[in-house]
PDB file of C-alpha atoms in Angstrom:
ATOM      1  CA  UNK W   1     100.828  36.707 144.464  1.00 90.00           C
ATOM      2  CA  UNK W   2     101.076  37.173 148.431  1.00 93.00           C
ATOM      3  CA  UNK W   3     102.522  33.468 149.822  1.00 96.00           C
ATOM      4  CA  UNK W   4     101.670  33.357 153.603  1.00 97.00           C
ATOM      5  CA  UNK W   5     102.346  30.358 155.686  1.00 96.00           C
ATOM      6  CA  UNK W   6      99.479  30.012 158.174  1.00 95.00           C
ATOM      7  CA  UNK W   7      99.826  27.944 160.850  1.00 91.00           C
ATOM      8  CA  UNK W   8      96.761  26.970 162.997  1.00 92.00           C
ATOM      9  CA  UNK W   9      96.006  24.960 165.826  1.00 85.00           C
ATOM     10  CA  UNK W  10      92.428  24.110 165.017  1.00 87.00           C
ATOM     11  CA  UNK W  11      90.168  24.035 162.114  1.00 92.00           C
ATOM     12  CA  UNK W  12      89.520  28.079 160.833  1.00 94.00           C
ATOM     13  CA  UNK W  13      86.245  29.570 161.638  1.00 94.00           C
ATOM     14  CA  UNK W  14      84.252  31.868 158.723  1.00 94.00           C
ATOM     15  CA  UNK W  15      85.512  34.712 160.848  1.00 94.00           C
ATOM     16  CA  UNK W  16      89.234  33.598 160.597  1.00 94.00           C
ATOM     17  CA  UNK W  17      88.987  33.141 156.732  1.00 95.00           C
ATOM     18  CA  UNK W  18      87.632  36.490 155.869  1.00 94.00           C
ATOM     19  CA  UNK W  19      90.247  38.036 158.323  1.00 92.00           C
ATOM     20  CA  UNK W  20      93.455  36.510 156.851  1.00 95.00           C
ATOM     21  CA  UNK W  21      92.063  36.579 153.587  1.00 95.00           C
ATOM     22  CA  UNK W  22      91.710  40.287 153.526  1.00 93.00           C
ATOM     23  CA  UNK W  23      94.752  41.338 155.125  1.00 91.00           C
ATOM     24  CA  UNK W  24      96.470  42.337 151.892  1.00 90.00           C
ATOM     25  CA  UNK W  25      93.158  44.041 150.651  1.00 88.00           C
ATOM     26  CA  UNK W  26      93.339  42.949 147.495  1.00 86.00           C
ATOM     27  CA  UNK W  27      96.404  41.237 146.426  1.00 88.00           C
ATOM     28  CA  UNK W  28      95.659  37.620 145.293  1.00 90.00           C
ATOM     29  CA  UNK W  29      97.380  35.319 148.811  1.00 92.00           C
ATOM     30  CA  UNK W  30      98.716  31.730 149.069  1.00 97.00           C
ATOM     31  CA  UNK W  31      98.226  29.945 152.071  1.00 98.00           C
ATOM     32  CA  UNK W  32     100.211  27.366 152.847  1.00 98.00           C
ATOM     33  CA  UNK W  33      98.515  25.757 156.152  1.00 97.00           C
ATOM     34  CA  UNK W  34     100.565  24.044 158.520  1.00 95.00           C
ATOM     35  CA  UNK W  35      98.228  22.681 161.272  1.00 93.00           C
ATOM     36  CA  UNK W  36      99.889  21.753 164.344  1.00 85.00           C
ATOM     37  CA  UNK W  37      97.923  18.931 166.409  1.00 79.00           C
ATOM     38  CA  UNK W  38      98.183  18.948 169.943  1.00 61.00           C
ATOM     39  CA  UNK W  39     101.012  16.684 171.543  1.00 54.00           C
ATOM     40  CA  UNK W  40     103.587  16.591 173.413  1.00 46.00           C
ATOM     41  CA  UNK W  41     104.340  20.659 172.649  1.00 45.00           C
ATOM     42  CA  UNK W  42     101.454  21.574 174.356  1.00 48.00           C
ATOM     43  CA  UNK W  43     101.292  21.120 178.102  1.00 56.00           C
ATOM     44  CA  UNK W  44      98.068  20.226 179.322  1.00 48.00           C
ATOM     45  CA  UNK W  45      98.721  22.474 182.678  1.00 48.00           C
ATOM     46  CA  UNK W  46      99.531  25.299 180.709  1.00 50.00           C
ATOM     47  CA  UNK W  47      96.495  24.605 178.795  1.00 53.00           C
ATOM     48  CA  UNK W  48      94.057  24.753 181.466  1.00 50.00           C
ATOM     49  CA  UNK W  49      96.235  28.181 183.185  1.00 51.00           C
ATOM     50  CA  UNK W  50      94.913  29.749 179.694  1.00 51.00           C
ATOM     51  CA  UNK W  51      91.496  28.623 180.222  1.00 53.00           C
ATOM     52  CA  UNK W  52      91.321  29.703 183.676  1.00 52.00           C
ATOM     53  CA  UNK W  53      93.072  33.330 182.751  1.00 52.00           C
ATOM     54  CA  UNK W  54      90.599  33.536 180.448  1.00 54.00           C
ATOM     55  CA  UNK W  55      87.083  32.533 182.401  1.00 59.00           C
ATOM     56  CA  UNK W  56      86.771  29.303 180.957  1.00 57.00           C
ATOM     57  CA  UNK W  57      86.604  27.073 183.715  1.00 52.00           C
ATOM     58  CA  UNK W  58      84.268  24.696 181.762  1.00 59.00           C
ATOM     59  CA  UNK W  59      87.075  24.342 179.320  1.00 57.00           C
ATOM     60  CA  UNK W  60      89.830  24.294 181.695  1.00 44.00           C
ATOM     61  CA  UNK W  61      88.027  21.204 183.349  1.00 47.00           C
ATOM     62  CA  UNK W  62      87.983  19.425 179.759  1.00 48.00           C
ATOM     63  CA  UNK W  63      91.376  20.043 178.721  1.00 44.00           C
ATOM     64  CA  UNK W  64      92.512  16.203 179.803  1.00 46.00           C
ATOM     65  CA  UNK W  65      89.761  15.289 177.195  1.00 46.00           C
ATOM     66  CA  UNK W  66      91.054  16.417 174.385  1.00 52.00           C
ATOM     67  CA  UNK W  67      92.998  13.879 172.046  1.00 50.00           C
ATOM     68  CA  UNK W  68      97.040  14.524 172.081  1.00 53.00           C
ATOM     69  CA  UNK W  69      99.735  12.728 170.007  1.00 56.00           C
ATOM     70  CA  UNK W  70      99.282   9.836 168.076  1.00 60.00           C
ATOM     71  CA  UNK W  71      95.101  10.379 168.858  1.00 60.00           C
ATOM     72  CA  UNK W  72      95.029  13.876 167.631  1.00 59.00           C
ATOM     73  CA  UNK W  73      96.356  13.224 163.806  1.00 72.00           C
ATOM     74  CA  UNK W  74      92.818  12.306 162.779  1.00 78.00           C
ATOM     75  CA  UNK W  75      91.215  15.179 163.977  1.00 83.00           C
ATOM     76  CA  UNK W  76      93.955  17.733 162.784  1.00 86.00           C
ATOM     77  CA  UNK W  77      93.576  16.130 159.473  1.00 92.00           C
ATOM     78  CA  UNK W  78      90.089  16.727 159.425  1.00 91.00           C
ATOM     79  CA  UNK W  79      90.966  20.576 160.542  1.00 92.00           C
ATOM     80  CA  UNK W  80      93.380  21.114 158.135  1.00 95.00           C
ATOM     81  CA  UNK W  81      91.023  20.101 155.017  1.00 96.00           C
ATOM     82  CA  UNK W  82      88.399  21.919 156.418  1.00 96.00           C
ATOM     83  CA  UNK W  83      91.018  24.814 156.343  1.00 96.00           C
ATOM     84  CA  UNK W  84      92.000  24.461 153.384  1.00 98.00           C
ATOM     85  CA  UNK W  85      88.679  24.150 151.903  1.00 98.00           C
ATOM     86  CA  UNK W  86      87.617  27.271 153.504  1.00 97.00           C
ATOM     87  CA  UNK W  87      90.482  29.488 151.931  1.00 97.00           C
ATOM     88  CA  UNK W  88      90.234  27.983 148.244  1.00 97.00           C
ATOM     89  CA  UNK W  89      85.780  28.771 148.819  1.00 97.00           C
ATOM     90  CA  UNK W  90      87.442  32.037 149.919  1.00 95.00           C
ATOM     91  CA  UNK W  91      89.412  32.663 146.343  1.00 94.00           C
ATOM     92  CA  UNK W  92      92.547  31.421 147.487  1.00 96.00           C
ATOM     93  CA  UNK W  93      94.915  29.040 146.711  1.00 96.00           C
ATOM     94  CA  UNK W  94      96.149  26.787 149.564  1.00 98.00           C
ATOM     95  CA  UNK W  95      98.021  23.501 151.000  1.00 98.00           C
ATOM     96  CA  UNK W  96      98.989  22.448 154.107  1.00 97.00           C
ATOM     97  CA  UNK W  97     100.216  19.463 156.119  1.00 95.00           C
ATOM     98  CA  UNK W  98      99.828  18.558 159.185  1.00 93.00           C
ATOM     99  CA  UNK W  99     102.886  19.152 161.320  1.00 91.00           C
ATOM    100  CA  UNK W 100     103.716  16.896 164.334  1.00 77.00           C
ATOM    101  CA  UNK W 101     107.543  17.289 164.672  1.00 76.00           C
ATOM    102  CA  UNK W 102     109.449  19.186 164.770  1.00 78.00           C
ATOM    103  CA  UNK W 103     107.559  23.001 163.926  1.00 82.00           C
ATOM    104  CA  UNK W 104     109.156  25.572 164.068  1.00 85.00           C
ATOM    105  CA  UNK W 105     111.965  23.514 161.739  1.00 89.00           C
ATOM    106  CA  UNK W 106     109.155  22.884 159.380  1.00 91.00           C
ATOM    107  CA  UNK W 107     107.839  26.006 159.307  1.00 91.00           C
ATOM    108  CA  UNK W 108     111.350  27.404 158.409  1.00 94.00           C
ATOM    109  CA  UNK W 109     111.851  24.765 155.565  1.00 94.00           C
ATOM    110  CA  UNK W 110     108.023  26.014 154.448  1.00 95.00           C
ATOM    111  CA  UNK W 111     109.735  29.922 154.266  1.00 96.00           C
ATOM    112  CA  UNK W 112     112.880  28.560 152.344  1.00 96.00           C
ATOM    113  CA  UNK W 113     111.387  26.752 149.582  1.00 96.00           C
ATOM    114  CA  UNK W 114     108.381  28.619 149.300  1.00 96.00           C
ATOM    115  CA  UNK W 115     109.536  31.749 149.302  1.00 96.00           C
ATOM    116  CA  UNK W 116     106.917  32.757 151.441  1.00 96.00           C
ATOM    117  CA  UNK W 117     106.391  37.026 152.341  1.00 96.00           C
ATOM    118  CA  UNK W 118     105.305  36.237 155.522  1.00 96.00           C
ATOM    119  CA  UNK W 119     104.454  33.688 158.445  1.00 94.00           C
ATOM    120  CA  UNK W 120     101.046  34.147 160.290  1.00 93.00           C
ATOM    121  CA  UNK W 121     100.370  32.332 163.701  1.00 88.00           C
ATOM    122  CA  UNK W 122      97.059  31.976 164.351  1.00 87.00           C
ATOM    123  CA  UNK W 123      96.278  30.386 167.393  1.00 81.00           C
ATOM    124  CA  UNK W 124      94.316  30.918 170.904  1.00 70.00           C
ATOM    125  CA  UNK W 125      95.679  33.067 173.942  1.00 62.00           C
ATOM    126  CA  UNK W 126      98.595  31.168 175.600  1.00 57.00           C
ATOM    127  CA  UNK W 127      99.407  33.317 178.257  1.00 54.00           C
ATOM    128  CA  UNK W 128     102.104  31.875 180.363  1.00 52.00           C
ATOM    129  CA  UNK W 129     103.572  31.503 177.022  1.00 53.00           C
ATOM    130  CA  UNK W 130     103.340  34.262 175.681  1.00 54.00           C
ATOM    131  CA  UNK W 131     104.892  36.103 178.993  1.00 51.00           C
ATOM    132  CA  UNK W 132     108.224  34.146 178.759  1.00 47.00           C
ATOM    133  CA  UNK W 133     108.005  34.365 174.729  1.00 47.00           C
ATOM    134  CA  UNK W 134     107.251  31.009 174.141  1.00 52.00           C
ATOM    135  CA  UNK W 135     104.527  31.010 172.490  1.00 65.00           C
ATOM    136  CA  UNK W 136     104.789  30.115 168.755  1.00 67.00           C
ATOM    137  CA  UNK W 137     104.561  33.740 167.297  1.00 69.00           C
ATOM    138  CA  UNK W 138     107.532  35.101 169.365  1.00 72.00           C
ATOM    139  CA  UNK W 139     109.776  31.515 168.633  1.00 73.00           C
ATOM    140  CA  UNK W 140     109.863  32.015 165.170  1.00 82.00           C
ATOM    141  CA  UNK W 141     110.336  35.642 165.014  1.00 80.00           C
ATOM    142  CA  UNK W 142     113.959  34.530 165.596  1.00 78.00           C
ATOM    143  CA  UNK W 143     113.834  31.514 163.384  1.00 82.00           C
ATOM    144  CA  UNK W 144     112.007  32.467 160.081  1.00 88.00           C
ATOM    145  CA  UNK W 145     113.578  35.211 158.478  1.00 89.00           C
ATOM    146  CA  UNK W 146     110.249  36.827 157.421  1.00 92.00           C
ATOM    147  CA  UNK W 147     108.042  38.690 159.127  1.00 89.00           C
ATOM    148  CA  UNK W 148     105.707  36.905 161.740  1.00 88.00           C
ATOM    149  CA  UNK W 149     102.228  38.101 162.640  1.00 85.00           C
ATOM    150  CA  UNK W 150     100.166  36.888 165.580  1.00 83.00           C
ATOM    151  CA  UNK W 151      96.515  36.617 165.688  1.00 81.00           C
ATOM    152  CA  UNK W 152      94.280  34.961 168.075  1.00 78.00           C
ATOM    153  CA  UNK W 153      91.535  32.616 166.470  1.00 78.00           C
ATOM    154  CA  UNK W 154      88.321  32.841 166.693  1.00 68.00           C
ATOM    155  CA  UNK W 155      85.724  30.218 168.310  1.00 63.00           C
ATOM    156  CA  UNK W 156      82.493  29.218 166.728  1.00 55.00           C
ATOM    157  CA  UNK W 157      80.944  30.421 169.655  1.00 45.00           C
ATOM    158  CA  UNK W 158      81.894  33.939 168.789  1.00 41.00           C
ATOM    159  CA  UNK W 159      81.726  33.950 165.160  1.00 40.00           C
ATOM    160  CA  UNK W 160      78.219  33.042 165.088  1.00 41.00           C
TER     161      UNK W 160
END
């Protein structure tokens, strides 16, 4: 059995379970989801640069909508069963948390006593980020001790 630890930023799309479930053709995988809400991590400027970069402007305007912190743990809770659901409907096994501090400390903990073969960010574009390698992927490349894959998540807009 494959262990990945998969963490996500909002709740997977049919399009994101069939791609990380079939990355390892097929090997049997276990997930373990850790779903990062947003808070203070994310900055809502750089939030709405990555909408903007990307043509979003109606998205980029809502940004200061969106729930952070303390408000966000009931949504990401929702997200990560949803998840979670998803992968086991999928044929997997998989558990998850939901991660507020702390991540990339958690997600190294996760490796450790999992034993886990491999970490696998999915998340959306952050460009300014990702140019000074501070996105999530490239952070725990130097932290994890496993390999690290990055994949960008898909909407429901474009999965359906």
């Amino acid at each position: 059995m494959f262990t990945s630890v998969l963490m996500i930023e909002k709740p997977l799309t049919s399009v994101d379970v069939e791609f990380v479930t079939t990355l390892h053709g097929d090997e049997g995988v276990s997930f373990i989801v850790l779903m990062q809400p947003r808070g203070d991590q994310a900055d809502l400027l750089l939030r709405a640069i990555d909408d903007v970069a990307m043509g979003e402007l109606k998205e980029a305007a809502r940004e200061g909508d969106e729930p952070e912190g303390k408000e966000a743990r009931g949504p990401a809770e929702l997200a990560l069963e949803h998840s979670l659901r998803a992968l086991r409907d999928a044929g997997c096994e998989a558990v998850g948390q939901v991660v507020e501090d702390h991540p990339l400390n958690k997600m190294k903990a996760v490796v450790d006593e999992s034993a886990a073969d491999e970490v696998i960010v999915l998340t959306a574009p952050h460009y300014v980020e990702e140019f000074f390698h501070r996105d999530w992927a490239s952070r725990a490349r130097h932290k994890v001790g496993v390999p690290v894959l990055k994949l960008f998540a898909h909407s429901e807009e474009a999965a359906e």
